[in-house]
Amino acid sequence: MFLRALSLGKTGYHLQASRRILRLFSSSTPSSSEDEPLFPVADNFGFYNVILPEEPFVFGVSHIKPREVPKYISRPPYAILNKTSQENLQNDAEDADGRFPLGGEAERKLRTVASLAKDVREYAGSLVKVGTTTNAIDAAVHEYIISRGAYPSPLLYNGFPKSCCTSINNVITHGIPDDRPLEDGDIINVDITVYLNGYHGDTSKTWLVGDVDLPGRLLCNITNSALEAGIAACGPGQPFKNIGRAIHTLIEPRYHGMDFCVSPAFSGHGIGSVFHRKPWILHHLNDEPGVMLPGNCFTIEPAIIQGTHPTSWTFPDGWTASTENCARSAQAEHMVLITDNGAEVLTR
């Protein structure tokens, strides 16, 4: 998970366009020429329901009540409500570049929290069924995490009001759980991050809901393959930019006759005692400097989009990021630790 700020200018434009989007997707033949500039090229992205912000629009998330966490659960610094209570805070084990000392207590804790994150991810996936609301998934995930003595990292991070992110269909990332029931044919990414013993573990997967059409299944397949291609580019001494190059090489050719692209708006990140830090992992072609060194731990989390238009916009809530043309997006994420001899996936 990597979080970015709301662009009010773009959001204003898209709020005006949202009714046009609804009209376009409710009919195979738009009834008015005013819809034409919004989608200059017709793409067959399959059959699914488009997620749009509810009307009347509500800006921000202050109206959403966060779930409670028992006082005995250690919190990350951003979630400590009483700023005078700093006794549980620790000094970072990582250096300025986000590298861990291998073979010590920090690595042990990192592996433990990554394993927990994987367990929570798989538990969340078991809840994905037609008719289940994402609020119900969030509530169950919240209870599962705190029952393990951990804290749900998204909760209160820059004001985020829920314990996981649930991103459906055209939502790329940072979807806020709500009372919409999952529908047959949806795809949903559940993004999990947990905080335990002073360290964060982060992972996500896109799940199929009921009978998903072929374009949706192909999207999820190529997303998982893109993540694996990025992982295969990792190792001591390898340039970070090779991750984006490997993903680009995989998705550039048409896949079963369909085009796909990667969102450049969201990156992977270093992770450990801090939720997000260097190194920043770009999933698209780039010339960023830097090489992987033993002790680097980071996420790879490409968001793959149907078609060739990777642009996105943010809902009025300030978090939910959707594709501009309502194409579907899928995302998959693992934590990768660079060792002396290679790269190890901690959330496998």
Short mmCIF file of C-alpha atoms in Angstrom, two decimals:
data_model
loop_
_atom_site.label_atom_id
_atom_site.label_comp_id
_atom_site.label_asym_id
_atom_site.label_seq_id
_atom_site.Cartn_x
_atom_site.Cartn_y
_atom_site.Cartn_z
CA MET A 1 0.00 0.00 0.00
CA PHE A 2 1.28 3.45 -0.90
CA LEU A 3 -0.84 6.50 -0.13
CA ARG A 4 -0.92 9.82 -1.94
CA ALA A 5 -2.69 13.14 -1.52
CA LEU A 6 -6.03 14.13 -3.05
CA SER A 7 -5.96 16.34 -6.16
CA LEU A 8 -8.96 18.63 -5.72
CA GLY A 9 -8.64 20.05 -9.23
CA LYS A 10 -8.92 16.68 -10.92
CA THR A 11 -11.62 15.54 -8.51
CA GLY A 12 -13.79 18.54 -9.36
CA TYR A 13 -13.60 17.71 -13.05
CA HIS A 14 -14.47 14.07 -12.49
CA LEU A 15 -17.42 14.83 -10.23
CA GLN A 16 -18.91 16.76 -13.14
CA ALA A 17 -18.19 13.79 -15.41
CA SER A 18 -19.57 11.08 -13.11
CA ARG A 19 -23.15 11.37 -14.34
CA ARG A 20 -21.90 11.11 -17.92
CA ILE A 21 -19.99 7.97 -16.96
CA LEU A 22 -23.15 6.44 -15.50
CA ARG A 23 -25.11 7.19 -18.68
CA LEU A 24 -22.38 5.73 -20.85
CA PHE A 25 -22.19 2.46 -18.93
CA SER A 26 -25.97 2.09 -18.67
CA SER A 27 -26.31 1.90 -22.46
CA SER A 28 -24.27 0.33 -25.23
CA THR A 29 -25.14 3.25 -27.50
CA PRO A 30 -24.69 6.68 -25.88
CA SER A 31 -27.68 8.85 -26.64
CA SER A 32 -25.88 12.16 -26.79
CA SER A 33 -22.75 13.46 -28.45
CA GLU A 34 -21.69 15.08 -25.16
CA ASP A 35 -20.39 11.67 -24.07
CA GLU A 36 -18.08 11.23 -27.02
CA PRO A 37 -15.00 13.19 -25.80
CA LEU A 38 -14.90 11.22 -22.54
CA PHE A 39 -13.98 7.94 -24.27
CA PRO A 40 -12.58 8.58 -27.77
CA VAL A 41 -11.87 4.86 -28.34
CA ALA A 42 -14.35 2.10 -27.56
CA ASP A 43 -12.80 -0.77 -25.59
CA ASN A 44 -14.39 -4.08 -24.69
CA PHE A 45 -13.44 -4.39 -21.06
CA GLY A 46 -16.13 -6.98 -20.26
CA PHE A 47 -19.21 -6.95 -18.06
CA TYR A 48 -19.07 -5.51 -14.55
CA ASN A 49 -20.54 -2.72 -12.43
CA VAL A 50 -18.65 0.54 -12.24
CA ILE A 51 -17.88 1.98 -8.80
CA LEU A 52 -18.55 5.72 -8.49
CA PRO A 53 -18.80 8.03 -5.47
CA GLU A 54 -22.23 8.15 -3.90
CA GLU A 55 -24.31 11.29 -4.25
CA PRO A 56 -24.65 13.72 -2.63
CA PHE A 57 -20.86 13.92 -2.56
CA VAL A 58 -19.18 14.05 0.86
CA PHE A 59 -15.61 15.32 0.96
CA GLY A 60 -13.14 13.70 3.31
CA VAL A 61 -13.68 10.86 5.78
CA SER A 62 -14.39 12.68 9.03
CA HIS A 63 -17.92 11.25 9.00
CA ILE A 64 -16.60 7.66 9.19
CA LYS A 65 -16.02 6.36 12.72
CA PRO A 66 -12.80 4.31 13.08
CA ARG A 67 -12.96 0.93 14.80
CA GLU A 68 -11.62 0.72 18.33
CA VAL A 69 -8.32 -0.96 19.20
CA PRO A 70 -7.66 -2.26 22.74
CA LYS A 71 -5.23 -0.16 24.75
CA TYR A 72 -2.85 -3.09 25.26
CA ILE A 73 -2.14 -3.26 21.50
CA SER A 74 1.06 -1.42 20.58
CA ARG A 75 0.42 1.26 17.96
CA PRO A 76 2.66 2.85 15.35
CA PRO A 77 3.59 6.46 16.18
CA TYR A 78 1.01 8.01 13.80
CA ALA A 79 -1.81 6.17 15.64
CA ILE A 80 -0.81 7.14 19.19
CA LEU A 81 -3.58 9.49 20.23
CA ASN A 82 -1.85 10.56 23.45
CA LYS A 83 1.39 12.03 22.15
CA THR A 84 2.88 12.06 25.65
CA SER A 85 2.82 8.24 25.70
CA GLN A 86 5.98 7.37 23.83
CA GLU A 87 7.25 4.53 26.02
CA ASN A 88 6.54 1.84 23.39
CA LEU A 89 8.38 3.60 20.58
CA GLN A 90 11.66 2.14 19.39
CA ASN A 91 14.67 3.32 17.49
CA ASP A 92 14.66 2.31 13.84
CA ALA A 93 16.80 -0.74 13.10
CA GLU A 94 17.12 0.40 9.48
CA ASP A 95 19.75 2.82 8.27
CA ALA A 96 19.00 5.99 6.29
CA ASP A 97 18.51 3.93 3.13
CA GLY A 98 16.09 1.53 4.80
CA ARG A 99 18.48 -1.42 5.12
CA PHE A 100 18.17 -3.96 7.94
CA PRO A 101 21.03 -5.78 9.64
CA LEU A 102 20.56 -9.35 8.49
CA GLY A 103 20.56 -12.24 10.93
CA GLY A 104 19.44 -10.30 13.98
CA GLU A 105 16.36 -9.44 16.00
CA ALA A 106 15.11 -6.92 13.44
CA GLU A 107 15.04 -9.53 10.68
CA ARG A 108 13.26 -12.01 12.95
CA LYS A 109 10.54 -9.49 13.79
CA LEU A 110 10.22 -8.51 10.14
CA ARG A 111 9.69 -12.12 9.09
CA THR A 112 7.14 -12.64 11.86
CA VAL A 113 5.01 -9.66 10.90
CA ALA A 114 5.23 -10.53 7.20
CA SER A 115 3.98 -14.03 7.96
CA LEU A 116 1.08 -12.59 9.93
CA ALA A 117 0.21 -10.24 7.07
CA LYS A 118 0.10 -13.25 4.71
CA ASP A 119 -2.25 -15.09 7.10
CA VAL A 120 -4.55 -12.07 7.34
CA ARG A 121 -4.56 -11.70 3.54
CA GLU A 122 -5.65 -15.31 3.08
CA TYR A 123 -8.28 -14.96 5.83
CA ALA A 124 -9.66 -11.87 4.10
CA GLY A 125 -9.83 -13.80 0.83
CA SER A 126 -11.93 -16.50 2.50
CA LEU A 127 -14.53 -13.82 3.28
CA VAL A 128 -14.91 -12.69 -0.34
CA LYS A 129 -18.36 -13.95 -1.38
CA VAL A 130 -21.34 -12.63 -3.28
CA GLY A 131 -23.50 -10.58 -0.90
CA THR A 132 -20.78 -9.85 1.67
CA THR A 133 -20.15 -6.15 2.28
CA THR A 134 -16.65 -4.75 2.39
CA ASN A 135 -17.53 -3.27 5.78
CA ALA A 136 -18.13 -6.82 7.03
CA ILE A 137 -14.76 -7.88 5.61
CA ASP A 138 -13.08 -4.92 7.30
CA ALA A 139 -14.74 -5.73 10.65
CA ALA A 140 -13.66 -9.38 10.50
CA VAL A 141 -10.12 -8.46 9.42
CA HIS A 142 -9.91 -5.91 12.24
CA GLU A 143 -10.89 -8.50 14.86
CA TYR A 144 -8.54 -11.11 13.37
CA ILE A 145 -5.57 -8.72 13.55
CA ILE A 146 -6.12 -7.52 17.11
CA SER A 147 -6.76 -11.10 18.27
CA ARG A 148 -3.15 -11.76 17.22
CA GLY A 149 -1.92 -8.84 19.31
CA ALA A 150 -1.26 -6.68 16.25
CA TYR A 151 -2.48 -3.31 15.02
CA PRO A 152 -4.13 -2.76 11.58
CA SER A 153 -1.64 -0.33 10.03
CA PRO A 154 -4.03 1.53 7.67
CA LEU A 155 -6.22 2.63 10.60
CA LEU A 156 -5.60 6.36 11.26
CA TYR A 157 -2.68 6.50 8.82
CA ASN A 158 -3.00 10.08 7.55
CA GLY A 159 -6.59 9.86 8.76
CA PHE A 160 -7.60 6.67 6.89
CA PRO A 161 -10.72 5.45 8.75
CA LYS A 162 -10.66 1.66 8.17
CA SER A 163 -8.44 -1.33 8.93
CA CYS A 164 -7.87 -2.50 5.35
CA CYS A 165 -8.41 -1.23 1.81
CA THR A 166 -10.99 -2.87 -0.46
CA SER A 167 -10.77 -1.82 -4.12
CA ILE A 168 -13.46 -3.13 -6.49
CA ASN A 169 -13.49 -3.27 -10.32
CA ASN A 170 -12.43 0.17 -11.65
CA VAL A 171 -10.99 1.25 -8.28
CA ILE A 172 -7.21 1.00 -8.53
CA THR A 173 -6.33 1.26 -4.86
CA HIS A 174 -7.25 2.72 -1.44
CA GLY A 175 -10.93 1.84 -1.63
CA ILE A 176 -12.68 2.48 1.70
CA PRO A 177 -14.82 -0.43 2.98
CA ASP A 178 -18.54 0.39 2.93
CA ASP A 179 -21.98 -1.21 2.90
CA ARG A 180 -22.11 -2.14 -0.80
CA PRO A 181 -22.59 -5.93 -1.09
CA LEU A 182 -20.14 -7.70 -3.36
CA GLU A 183 -21.80 -8.68 -6.63
CA ASP A 184 -21.39 -11.66 -8.90
CA GLY A 185 -18.67 -10.77 -11.41
CA ASP A 186 -16.81 -8.26 -9.21
CA ILE A 187 -13.07 -8.37 -8.66
CA ILE A 188 -11.79 -7.00 -5.35
CA ASN A 189 -8.33 -6.23 -4.06
CA VAL A 190 -7.94 -6.50 -0.30
CA ASP A 191 -4.83 -4.67 0.88
CA ILE A 192 -3.57 -5.77 4.29
CA THR A 193 -0.94 -4.16 6.49
CA VAL A 194 -0.31 -5.14 10.12
CA TYR A 195 1.96 -3.73 12.83
CA LEU A 196 3.49 -6.12 15.36
CA ASN A 197 6.50 -5.79 17.68
CA GLY A 198 7.42 -2.46 16.11
CA TYR A 199 7.34 -3.60 12.44
CA HIS A 200 4.87 -3.46 9.55
CA GLY A 201 3.94 -6.31 7.19
CA ASP A 202 2.21 -5.42 3.91
CA THR A 203 0.59 -7.57 1.20
CA SER A 204 -2.45 -7.67 -1.08
CA LYS A 205 -4.26 -9.83 -3.60
CA THR A 206 -7.14 -9.39 -6.04
CA TRP A 207 -9.91 -11.94 -5.58
CA LEU A 208 -12.67 -13.08 -7.94
CA VAL A 209 -16.27 -12.75 -6.74
CA GLY A 210 -18.52 -15.45 -8.16
CA ASP A 211 -18.49 -15.87 -11.94
CA VAL A 212 -16.05 -13.29 -13.33
CA ASP A 213 -15.93 -12.80 -17.10
CA LEU A 214 -12.88 -13.74 -19.18
CA PRO A 215 -11.43 -10.19 -19.45
CA GLY A 216 -11.58 -9.88 -15.66
CA ARG A 217 -9.90 -13.23 -15.12
CA LEU A 218 -7.18 -12.39 -17.64
CA LEU A 219 -6.58 -9.08 -15.85
CA CYS A 220 -6.04 -10.87 -12.54
CA ASN A 221 -3.80 -13.47 -14.17
CA ILE A 222 -1.50 -10.94 -15.81
CA THR A 223 -1.39 -8.89 -12.59
CA ASN A 224 -0.07 -11.88 -10.66
CA SER A 225 2.42 -12.56 -13.46
CA ALA A 226 3.56 -8.92 -13.38
CA LEU A 227 4.25 -9.19 -9.66
CA GLU A 228 6.29 -12.35 -10.22
CA ALA A 229 8.22 -10.70 -13.06
CA GLY A 230 9.12 -7.83 -10.75
CA ILE A 231 10.23 -10.23 -8.03
CA ALA A 232 12.38 -12.18 -10.50
CA ALA A 233 14.30 -8.96 -11.25
CA CYS A 234 15.42 -8.66 -7.61
CA GLY A 235 18.76 -9.57 -6.09
CA PRO A 236 21.86 -7.98 -4.53
CA GLY A 237 23.47 -5.54 -6.95
CA GLN A 238 20.45 -5.41 -9.28
CA PRO A 239 19.18 -1.93 -10.27
CA PHE A 240 15.81 -1.01 -8.81
CA LYS A 241 14.72 0.18 -12.26
CA ASN A 242 14.87 -3.41 -13.51
CA ILE A 243 11.64 -4.11 -11.63
CA GLY A 244 9.71 -1.65 -13.78
CA ARG A 245 11.46 -2.88 -16.91
CA ALA A 246 10.50 -6.50 -16.18
CA ILE A 247 6.86 -5.57 -15.61
CA HIS A 248 6.80 -3.45 -18.79
CA THR A 249 8.31 -6.27 -20.85
CA LEU A 250 5.60 -8.64 -19.63
CA ILE A 251 2.55 -6.44 -20.20
CA GLU A 252 3.59 -4.55 -23.34
CA PRO A 253 2.57 -7.33 -25.78
CA ARG A 254 -1.15 -8.05 -26.15
CA TYR A 255 -2.23 -10.79 -23.76
CA HIS A 256 -4.85 -13.14 -25.24
CA GLY A 257 -5.77 -10.36 -27.64
CA MET A 258 -6.15 -7.70 -24.93
CA ASP A 259 -4.10 -4.63 -24.00
CA PHE A 260 -2.97 -3.89 -20.46
CA CYS A 261 -0.95 -1.12 -18.83
CA VAL A 262 0.49 -0.37 -15.38
CA SER A 263 -0.51 2.58 -13.21
CA PRO A 264 2.41 5.00 -12.75
CA ALA A 265 0.61 6.78 -9.91
CA PHE A 266 1.29 4.23 -7.17
CA SER A 267 4.64 2.81 -6.14
CA GLY A 268 6.03 0.14 -3.91
CA HIS A 269 8.10 1.24 -0.94
CA GLY A 270 10.56 0.30 1.70
CA ILE A 271 8.92 -1.12 4.82
CA GLY A 272 9.92 -2.09 8.32
CA SER A 273 9.61 -0.03 11.49
CA VAL A 274 8.22 2.70 9.20
CA PHE A 275 5.15 2.05 7.02
CA HIS A 276 6.53 3.82 3.92
CA ARG A 277 10.14 4.80 3.31
CA LYS A 278 12.98 4.50 0.81
CA PRO A 279 13.54 2.72 -1.48
CA TRP A 280 10.59 3.74 -3.68
CA ILE A 281 9.72 1.03 -6.21
CA LEU A 282 8.42 2.22 -9.59
CA HIS A 283 6.47 -0.35 -11.60
CA HIS A 284 6.69 1.40 -14.98
CA LEU A 285 9.69 2.06 -17.23
CA ASN A 286 12.01 4.47 -15.43
CA ASP A 287 15.63 5.54 -15.08
CA GLU A 288 15.73 5.96 -11.32
CA PRO A 289 19.20 5.36 -9.84
CA GLY A 290 20.11 2.90 -7.13
CA VAL A 291 20.81 -0.82 -6.70
CA MET A 292 19.46 -3.40 -4.29
CA LEU A 293 21.68 -4.26 -1.35
CA PRO A 294 21.47 -6.96 1.33
CA GLY A 295 19.09 -5.78 4.03
CA ASN A 296 16.78 -3.83 1.73
CA CYS A 297 13.14 -4.77 2.35
CA PHE A 298 10.44 -3.34 0.13
CA THR A 299 7.09 -4.03 -1.47
CA ILE A 300 6.38 -4.69 -5.13
CA GLU A 301 2.72 -3.96 -5.86
CA PRO A 302 1.89 -3.29 -9.51
CA ALA A 303 -1.63 -2.10 -10.32
CA ILE A 304 -2.45 -3.39 -13.81
CA ILE A 305 -5.24 -1.72 -15.82
CA GLN A 306 -7.28 -2.88 -18.80
CA GLY A 307 -6.46 -1.05 -22.03
CA THR A 308 -3.78 1.54 -22.69
CA HIS A 309 -4.92 4.47 -20.53
CA PRO A 310 -3.37 4.30 -17.03
CA THR A 311 -4.62 7.68 -15.80
CA SER A 312 -6.57 7.89 -12.55
CA TRP A 313 -8.59 10.27 -10.40
CA THR A 314 -9.48 10.42 -6.71
CA PHE A 315 -13.00 10.31 -5.24
CA PRO A 316 -14.22 13.10 -2.93
CA ASP A 317 -13.26 10.96 0.09
CA GLY A 318 -9.63 11.81 -0.71
CA TRP A 319 -8.52 8.18 -0.89
CA THR A 320 -10.38 6.03 -3.42
CA ALA A 321 -8.47 6.08 -6.72
CA SER A 322 -10.34 5.03 -9.89
CA THR A 323 -9.30 4.68 -13.50
CA GLU A 324 -10.43 7.68 -15.53
CA ASN A 325 -12.22 5.60 -18.15
CA CYS A 326 -13.68 3.10 -15.64
CA ALA A 327 -11.57 0.21 -16.94
CA ARG A 328 -10.95 -2.44 -14.33
CA SER A 329 -7.73 -2.59 -12.34
CA ALA A 330 -6.15 -5.39 -10.32
CA GLN A 331 -3.24 -5.28 -7.90
CA ALA A 332 -1.02 -7.83 -6.17
CA GLU A 333 1.65 -7.17 -3.56
CA HIS A 334 4.47 -8.96 -1.78
CA MET A 335 7.27 -7.95 0.58
CA VAL A 336 10.75 -8.74 -0.73
CA LEU A 337 13.91 -8.98 1.39
CA ILE A 338 17.28 -8.74 -0.34
CA THR A 339 19.73 -11.23 1.18
CA ASP A 340 23.41 -11.84 0.60
CA ASN A 341 22.61 -14.48 -2.01
CA GLY A 342 19.34 -13.40 -3.61
CA ALA A 343 15.83 -12.17 -2.85
CA GLU A 344 13.27 -13.75 -0.53
CA VAL A 345 9.52 -13.13 -0.63
CA LEU A 346 8.39 -12.79 2.98
CA THR A 347 4.62 -12.80 2.33
CA ARG A 348 4.48 -15.89 0.07
#
